[in-house]
Amino acid sequence: MSLFQELVRPNVRAMDPYAAIVPFEVLSRRLGRDPSTIIKLDANENPYGPSPRVRERLAQFPYYHIYPDPQQEALRAALSEYVHVPADHIFVGHGADEIIDLLCRLFLRPGDAIINAPPTFGMYEFDAQVSGGEVVNVWRDEHFRVDVAGLVEAVAQVNGDGENRAKLLFLTTPNNPDGSVLDPDALRVLLELPVMVVVDEAYFEFSDQASFVPWVLERENLIVLRTFAKWAGLAGLRLGYGVFPLWVMDYLWRIKQPYNVNVAATVAGLTALEDRAYYEPILQAIKEERERLYRALQSISYLHPYPSQGNFILVRVEGRSARELQQALAQEGILVRYFDKPGLHNSLRISVGKPEHTDALVAVLREFER
Ligand SMILES: Cc1ncc(COP(=O)(O)O)c(C=O)c1O
């Protein structure tokens, strides 16, 4: 290693290189298909995309040459009306991902820890590592329920030397990749711990569970994250937000990049919130399609789907290779997510698409029953 390489922070040098996701256009070229013919069910995006009014406002917006409002006053006011908490509790980010990174930077010193409940969304672990944090994993059970006693024990162990090194506990509901929801009683217990509890509700709009947002107003250590990526079809524009205790807001304002949220995302987010009547039937259609997809997957002999409250379904593959299935689907232009790691062996995660996407997917999967 060169002298200069040694200048890089040791925790970053120790990290595995990022496994870059192949861009959509490159993948379509590789598969020899036009992007418009690809059925993309691998990243829990909204196949209907943004509303026509969002597209129109983006096309007509005259001020792309002006820097955005660092405080996102208009968007936070609209969000306040959407989530029913005062705007001074709301922080907006360049995707919920940015906020996860900011939280790690705010709370973690090298050697501090996050408590993670895998299998779950990978960014908590990633951002903790970038900040030099340790990741303490407390695995979910076979139904993907969080292990409350295990989480309590993990915090006690990490804090055993009296230093309170356990800083952040991440809980996702509905959980990615399986779509199960967090039991409010479990959260009540976990909120008694001396850690910041981050509840990630990225898929809230697809679930029937009540939001934990109102709880934030009554607690000092609860944060709830949300995004426009899924329900509003704005994954590519990067727009997320969170609801925070006021004391945390105070610190977030100190460390945020002034122009973290760009004007296009702001225009799109504001318009999507205005255009909720357009989105409602789409969200309903996705939820209904999820149930149809679930039943279809259940009827395939070698698949074991898990019930989901998200816009995706996790499927355990039995008696054949999930990897080969994923590749066979890709050859037909259907992309799904493959997992083979602790707690997620030989599995696929399939995002809910349009009805014709389900039909095409199921037709290929049925071929393998023969
Ligand atoms: C649980 C969870 N949280 C957050 C995100 C990222 O949200 P955003 O696109 O707003 O960064 C995702 C994206 O897949 C997710 O699954």
Coordinates of C-alpha atoms and ligand atoms in Angstrom, one line a residue:
M1 CA 0.0 0.0 0.0
S2 CA 1.4 3.4 -0.9
L3 CA 2.0 6.1 1.6
F4 CA -0.9 8.0 0.2
Q5 CA -3.3 5.1 0.4
E6 CA -2.4 4.9 4.1
L7 CA -3.9 8.3 4.5
V8 CA -7.4 6.9 3.8
R9 CA -9.4 6.2 6.9
P10 CA -8.7 2.6 8.1
N11 CA -12.4 1.7 8.4
V12 CA -12.9 2.7 4.7
R13 CA -9.8 0.7 3.6
A14 CA -11.2 -2.3 5.4
M15 CA -14.6 -2.1 3.5
D16 CA -15.5 -4.4 0.7
P17 CA -15.7 -2.6 -2.7
Y18 CA -19.3 -1.5 -3.4
A19 CA -21.1 -4.0 -5.6
A20 CA -22.3 -1.6 -8.2
I21 CA -25.7 -2.1 -9.7
V22 CA -25.7 -2.5 -13.4
P23 CA -27.5 0.5 -14.9
F24 CA -30.8 -0.2 -16.6
E25 CA -29.7 0.8 -20.1
V26 CA -26.5 -1.3 -19.9
L27 CA -28.5 -4.3 -18.7
S28 CA -31.0 -3.9 -21.5
R29 CA -28.1 -3.7 -24.1
R30 CA -26.6 -6.8 -22.5
L31 CA -29.9 -8.7 -22.7
G32 CA -30.3 -7.4 -26.3
R33 CA -33.6 -5.8 -25.4
D34 CA -35.1 -2.4 -25.8
P35 CA -35.5 -0.9 -22.2
S36 CA -39.2 -0.5 -22.8
T37 CA -39.7 -4.2 -23.1
I38 CA -37.9 -5.0 -19.8
I39 CA -40.1 -5.9 -16.9
K40 CA -38.2 -4.5 -13.9
L41 CA -39.2 -6.2 -10.7
D42 CA -35.9 -6.1 -8.9
A43 CA -35.9 -2.7 -7.0
N44 CA -39.4 -2.2 -5.6
E45 CA -40.0 0.8 -7.9
N46 CA -43.5 1.9 -8.9
P47 CA -44.1 0.7 -12.4
Y48 CA -46.7 3.4 -13.0
G49 CA -44.1 6.2 -12.4
P50 CA -45.0 9.8 -11.5
S51 CA -48.4 11.3 -12.3
P52 CA -49.0 13.2 -15.5
R53 CA -49.3 16.4 -13.5
V54 CA -45.8 15.8 -11.9
R55 CA -44.3 15.3 -15.4
E56 CA -46.0 18.5 -16.7
R57 CA -44.8 20.6 -13.8
L58 CA -41.3 19.3 -14.1
A59 CA -41.3 20.2 -17.8
Q60 CA -42.6 23.7 -17.2
F61 CA -40.6 24.7 -14.2
P62 CA -38.7 27.9 -15.0
Y63 CA -36.1 28.1 -12.3
Y64 CA -33.6 25.2 -12.6
H65 CA -30.8 27.8 -12.7
I66 CA -31.6 28.9 -9.2
Y67 CA -30.3 27.1 -6.1
P68 CA -33.0 25.3 -4.0
D69 CA -34.4 26.5 -0.7
P70 CA -32.0 25.0 1.9
Q71 CA -34.9 24.7 4.4
Q72 CA -37.4 23.2 1.9
E73 CA -40.1 25.4 3.6
A74 CA -42.9 24.7 1.0
L75 CA -42.3 20.9 0.8
R76 CA -42.1 20.6 4.6
A77 CA -45.4 22.5 4.9
A78 CA -47.1 20.2 2.5
L79 CA -45.6 17.1 4.2
S80 CA -46.8 18.5 7.6
E81 CA -50.3 18.3 6.2
Y82 CA -49.7 14.8 4.8
V83 CA -48.2 13.2 7.9
H84 CA -50.1 15.4 10.5
V85 CA -47.1 16.6 12.5
P86 CA -45.8 20.2 12.6
A87 CA -43.3 21.1 9.9
D88 CA -40.5 21.8 12.4
H89 CA -40.3 18.0 13.1
I90 CA -39.8 17.2 9.4
F91 CA -36.4 16.9 7.6
V92 CA -36.2 16.3 3.9
G93 CA -33.3 14.4 2.2
H94 CA -31.9 13.4 -1.1
G95 CA -33.7 10.1 -0.7
A96 CA -34.3 8.4 2.7
D97 CA -30.8 7.0 2.0
E98 CA -29.2 10.4 2.6
I99 CA -31.0 10.7 6.0
I100 CA -29.7 7.2 7.1
D101 CA -26.2 8.4 6.2
L102 CA -26.7 11.7 8.1
L103 CA -27.9 9.8 11.2
C104 CA -24.8 7.6 11.2
R105 CA -22.7 10.7 10.9
L106 CA -24.5 12.4 13.7
F107 CA -24.4 9.6 16.2
L108 CA -21.5 7.3 15.4
R109 CA -17.9 7.8 16.4
P110 CA -15.5 5.1 15.2
G111 CA -16.1 2.1 17.4
D112 CA -19.7 2.9 18.2
A113 CA -22.4 0.5 17.0
I114 CA -25.7 0.3 15.3
I115 CA -28.0 -2.5 16.2
N116 CA -29.4 -4.1 13.0
A117 CA -32.3 -6.6 12.6
P118 CA -31.4 -8.6 9.4
P119 CA -32.5 -9.8 7.0
T120 CA -33.3 -6.2 6.2
F121 CA -32.5 -3.2 4.0
G122 CA -28.7 -3.0 3.4
M123 CA -28.1 0.7 3.7
Y124 CA -28.1 0.8 7.5
E125 CA -25.0 -1.5 7.6
F126 CA -23.4 0.3 4.7
D127 CA -23.7 3.8 6.1
A128 CA -22.7 2.6 9.6
Q129 CA -19.5 1.1 8.1
V130 CA -18.7 4.3 6.2
S131 CA -18.9 6.2 9.5
G132 CA -16.6 3.7 11.2
G133 CA -19.4 2.1 13.2
E134 CA -19.7 -1.5 14.2
V135 CA -22.8 -3.5 13.0
V136 CA -24.3 -5.7 15.6
N137 CA -26.8 -8.1 14.0
V138 CA -29.7 -9.6 15.8
W139 CA -31.4 -11.9 13.4
R140 CA -35.1 -12.1 12.8
D141 CA -36.9 -15.4 13.3
E142 CA -38.2 -17.6 10.5
H143 CA -41.3 -15.4 10.1
F144 CA -39.1 -12.4 10.0
R145 CA -40.3 -11.1 13.4
V146 CA -37.7 -9.1 15.3
D147 CA -36.1 -10.8 18.3
V148 CA -37.0 -8.3 21.0
A149 CA -35.2 -10.1 23.8
G150 CA -32.1 -10.5 21.5
L151 CA -32.1 -6.7 20.7
V152 CA -32.4 -5.8 24.4
E153 CA -29.5 -8.1 25.2
A154 CA -27.4 -6.8 22.3
V155 CA -27.7 -3.2 23.5
A156 CA -26.8 -4.3 27.1
Q157 CA -23.8 -6.2 25.8
V158 CA -22.5 -3.4 23.5
N159 CA -23.0 -0.9 26.4
G160 CA -21.4 -3.3 28.9
D161 CA -18.3 -1.3 29.5
G162 CA -20.5 1.7 30.6
E163 CA -19.7 3.7 27.4
N164 CA -23.1 3.6 25.7
R165 CA -21.6 2.7 22.4
A166 CA -24.9 1.4 21.0
K167 CA -26.3 4.4 19.3
L168 CA -28.9 3.6 16.6
L169 CA -31.4 0.7 16.3
F170 CA -32.9 0.3 12.8
L171 CA -36.3 -1.3 12.3
T172 CA -38.0 -1.5 9.0
T173 CA -41.8 -1.8 8.6
P174 CA -42.9 -3.2 6.3
N175 CA -39.5 -4.9 6.3
N176 CA -37.5 -5.2 3.1
P177 CA -37.1 -7.9 1.8
D178 CA -40.1 -9.9 3.3
G179 CA -42.8 -7.3 3.8
S180 CA -43.7 -8.2 7.4
V181 CA -44.7 -5.4 9.8
L182 CA -43.4 -4.3 13.2
D183 CA -45.5 -5.2 16.2
P184 CA -46.3 -2.0 18.1
D185 CA -45.8 -3.8 21.4
A186 CA -42.3 -4.8 20.3
L187 CA -41.5 -1.1 19.5
R188 CA -42.9 0.0 22.9
V189 CA -40.3 -2.3 24.6
L190 CA -37.5 -1.3 22.3
L191 CA -38.2 2.4 22.9
E192 CA -37.2 2.0 26.5
L193 CA -33.6 1.2 25.5
P194 CA -31.0 3.9 25.7
V195 CA -30.6 4.1 21.9
M196 CA -32.1 6.1 19.1
V197 CA -34.8 4.0 17.4
V198 CA -35.1 4.5 13.6
V199 CA -38.3 3.1 12.2
D200 CA -38.1 3.0 8.4
E201 CA -41.6 3.3 6.8
A202 CA -40.4 3.5 3.2
Y203 CA -43.2 1.2 2.1
F204 CA -45.9 2.6 4.4
E205 CA -48.3 3.6 1.6
F206 CA -48.7 -0.1 0.6
S207 CA -49.4 -1.4 4.1
D208 CA -52.5 -1.5 6.2
Q209 CA -50.6 -0.8 9.4
A210 CA -51.1 2.6 11.2
S211 CA -48.0 4.8 11.0
F212 CA -45.6 5.2 13.9
V213 CA -45.2 8.9 13.0
P214 CA -47.6 10.2 15.7
W215 CA -45.4 8.4 18.3
V216 CA -42.5 10.7 17.5
L217 CA -44.2 13.6 19.1
E218 CA -44.3 11.7 22.4
R219 CA -40.8 10.3 22.5
E220 CA -37.3 11.6 22.6
N221 CA -35.7 8.7 20.9
L222 CA -37.9 7.8 18.0
I223 CA -37.3 8.7 14.3
V224 CA -39.5 7.7 11.4
L225 CA -38.3 7.7 7.8
R226 CA -40.4 7.9 4.7
T227 CA -39.8 8.3 1.0
F228 CA -41.4 9.5 -2.3
A229 CA -39.4 6.7 -4.2
K230 CA -42.1 4.0 -3.8
W231 CA -45.6 5.4 -3.6
A232 CA -45.0 8.5 -5.8
G233 CA -42.9 6.8 -8.4
L234 CA -40.0 9.2 -7.8
A235 CA -37.1 6.8 -7.1
G236 CA -34.9 8.3 -9.8
L237 CA -35.4 11.9 -8.5
R238 CA -34.2 11.0 -4.9
L239 CA -36.6 12.4 -2.3
G240 CA -37.1 11.1 1.2
Y241 CA -37.9 12.6 4.6
G242 CA -38.1 11.8 8.2
V243 CA -40.0 12.9 11.3
F244 CA -37.8 13.7 14.2
P245 CA -37.8 14.9 17.8
L246 CA -37.1 18.7 17.8
W247 CA -33.7 18.2 19.6
V248 CA -32.5 15.9 16.7
M249 CA -33.7 18.4 14.1
D250 CA -31.5 21.0 15.7
Y251 CA -28.4 18.8 15.0
L252 CA -29.5 17.8 11.5
W253 CA -29.7 21.4 10.5
R254 CA -26.1 21.9 11.6
I255 CA -24.7 19.0 9.6
K256 CA -26.8 18.9 6.4
Q257 CA -25.5 20.1 3.0
P258 CA -27.4 23.4 2.3
Y259 CA -28.6 22.2 -1.1
N260 CA -29.1 18.5 -0.4
V261 CA -32.5 18.4 -2.1
N262 CA -32.6 19.6 -5.7
V263 CA -35.4 21.7 -7.2
A264 CA -36.7 19.0 -9.6
A265 CA -37.2 16.6 -6.7
T266 CA -38.9 19.4 -4.8
V267 CA -41.3 20.3 -7.6
A268 CA -42.1 16.7 -8.1
G269 CA -42.7 16.0 -4.4
L270 CA -44.9 19.0 -4.0
T271 CA -47.0 18.1 -7.0
A272 CA -47.3 14.4 -6.0
L273 CA -48.6 15.5 -2.6
E274 CA -51.1 17.8 -4.4
D275 CA -52.1 15.0 -6.7
R276 CA -52.9 12.3 -4.1
A277 CA -56.3 11.6 -5.7
Y278 CA -54.4 10.4 -8.8
Y279 CA -52.1 8.1 -6.8
E280 CA -54.8 6.6 -4.6
P281 CA -56.2 4.2 -7.2
I282 CA -52.7 3.3 -8.4
L283 CA -51.7 2.3 -4.8
Q284 CA -54.9 0.3 -4.5
A285 CA -54.1 -1.4 -7.9
I286 CA -50.6 -2.3 -6.6
K287 CA -52.0 -3.7 -3.4
E288 CA -54.6 -5.8 -5.3
E289 CA -51.9 -7.0 -7.7
R290 CA -49.7 -8.0 -4.8
E291 CA -52.5 -10.3 -3.6
R292 CA -52.9 -11.8 -7.1
L293 CA -49.2 -12.3 -7.4
Y294 CA -49.1 -13.9 -4.0
R295 CA -51.8 -16.4 -5.0
A296 CA -50.1 -17.2 -8.3
L297 CA -46.7 -17.8 -6.6
Q298 CA -48.4 -19.9 -4.0
S299 CA -49.9 -22.1 -6.7
I300 CA -46.4 -22.9 -8.1
S301 CA -45.2 -26.1 -6.5
Y302 CA -41.5 -25.2 -5.9
L303 CA -42.2 -21.7 -4.5
H304 CA -42.9 -20.6 -1.0
P305 CA -44.0 -16.9 -0.9
Y306 CA -44.2 -14.9 2.3
P307 CA -47.3 -12.6 2.9
S308 CA -46.2 -9.0 2.4
Q309 CA -47.4 -5.5 3.2
G310 CA -44.9 -3.9 0.8
N311 CA -44.9 -3.6 -3.0
F312 CA -42.8 -6.8 -3.2
I313 CA -43.0 -10.5 -2.3
L314 CA -40.2 -12.6 -1.0
V315 CA -40.2 -16.2 -2.3
R316 CA -38.2 -19.1 -1.0
V317 CA -37.3 -21.5 -3.8
E318 CA -37.4 -25.2 -2.9
G319 CA -35.7 -28.1 -4.7
R320 CA -34.1 -25.9 -7.5
S321 CA -31.7 -23.1 -7.8
A322 CA -33.1 -19.6 -7.3
R323 CA -30.0 -18.2 -9.1
E324 CA -30.9 -20.3 -12.2
L325 CA -34.5 -19.1 -12.0
Q326 CA -33.4 -15.5 -11.8
Q327 CA -31.2 -16.0 -14.8
A328 CA -33.9 -17.7 -16.8
L329 CA -36.3 -14.8 -16.0
A330 CA -33.6 -12.3 -17.1
Q331 CA -33.3 -14.1 -20.4
E332 CA -37.0 -13.3 -20.9
G333 CA -36.4 -9.7 -19.9
I334 CA -37.9 -10.1 -16.4
L335 CA -35.6 -8.8 -13.6
V336 CA -36.0 -10.0 -10.0
R337 CA -33.7 -9.8 -7.0
Y338 CA -31.8 -12.9 -6.0
F339 CA -30.6 -13.6 -2.4
D340 CA -28.5 -16.3 -0.9
K341 CA -27.1 -15.1 2.4
P342 CA -27.7 -15.8 6.1
G343 CA -31.4 -15.8 6.8
L344 CA -32.3 -15.6 3.1
H345 CA -31.2 -18.8 1.4
N346 CA -32.1 -19.6 -2.2
S347 CA -34.7 -16.8 -2.4
L348 CA -36.1 -14.3 -4.8
R349 CA -37.7 -10.9 -4.1
I350 CA -40.2 -9.9 -6.7
S351 CA -41.6 -6.4 -6.9
V352 CA -45.2 -6.0 -7.6
G353 CA -45.7 -4.8 -11.2
K354 CA -48.6 -4.2 -13.5
P355 CA -51.0 -7.1 -14.1
E356 CA -49.3 -7.9 -17.4
H357 CA -46.0 -8.1 -15.6
T358 CA -47.4 -10.7 -13.2
D359 CA -48.8 -12.7 -16.1
A360 CA -45.4 -12.7 -18.0
L361 CA -43.5 -13.7 -14.8
V362 CA -45.8 -16.5 -13.8
A363 CA -45.8 -17.9 -17.3
V364 CA -42.0 -18.3 -17.2
L365 CA -42.1 -19.7 -13.6
R366 CA -44.8 -22.3 -14.6
E367 CA -42.4 -23.6 -17.4
F368 CA -40.2 -24.8 -14.6
E369 CA -42.9 -27.0 -13.2
R370 CA -42.9 -29.2 -16.2
Ligands
LIG1 C1 -36.5 0.0 3.6 C2 -36.0 1.1 2.7 N1 -35.7 2.3 3.2 C3 -35.2 3.2 2.4 C4 -35.0 3.0 1.0 C5 -34.5 4.1 0.1 O1 -35.3 5.1 0.0 P1 -34.8 6.3 -1.0 O2 -35.0 5.8 -2.4 O3 -35.8 7.4 -0.6 O4 -33.4 6.6 -0.6 C6 -35.4 1.8 0.5 C7 -35.2 1.5 -1.0 O5 -35.3 0.4 -1.5 C8 -35.8 0.8 1.3 O6 -36.1 -0.5 0.9

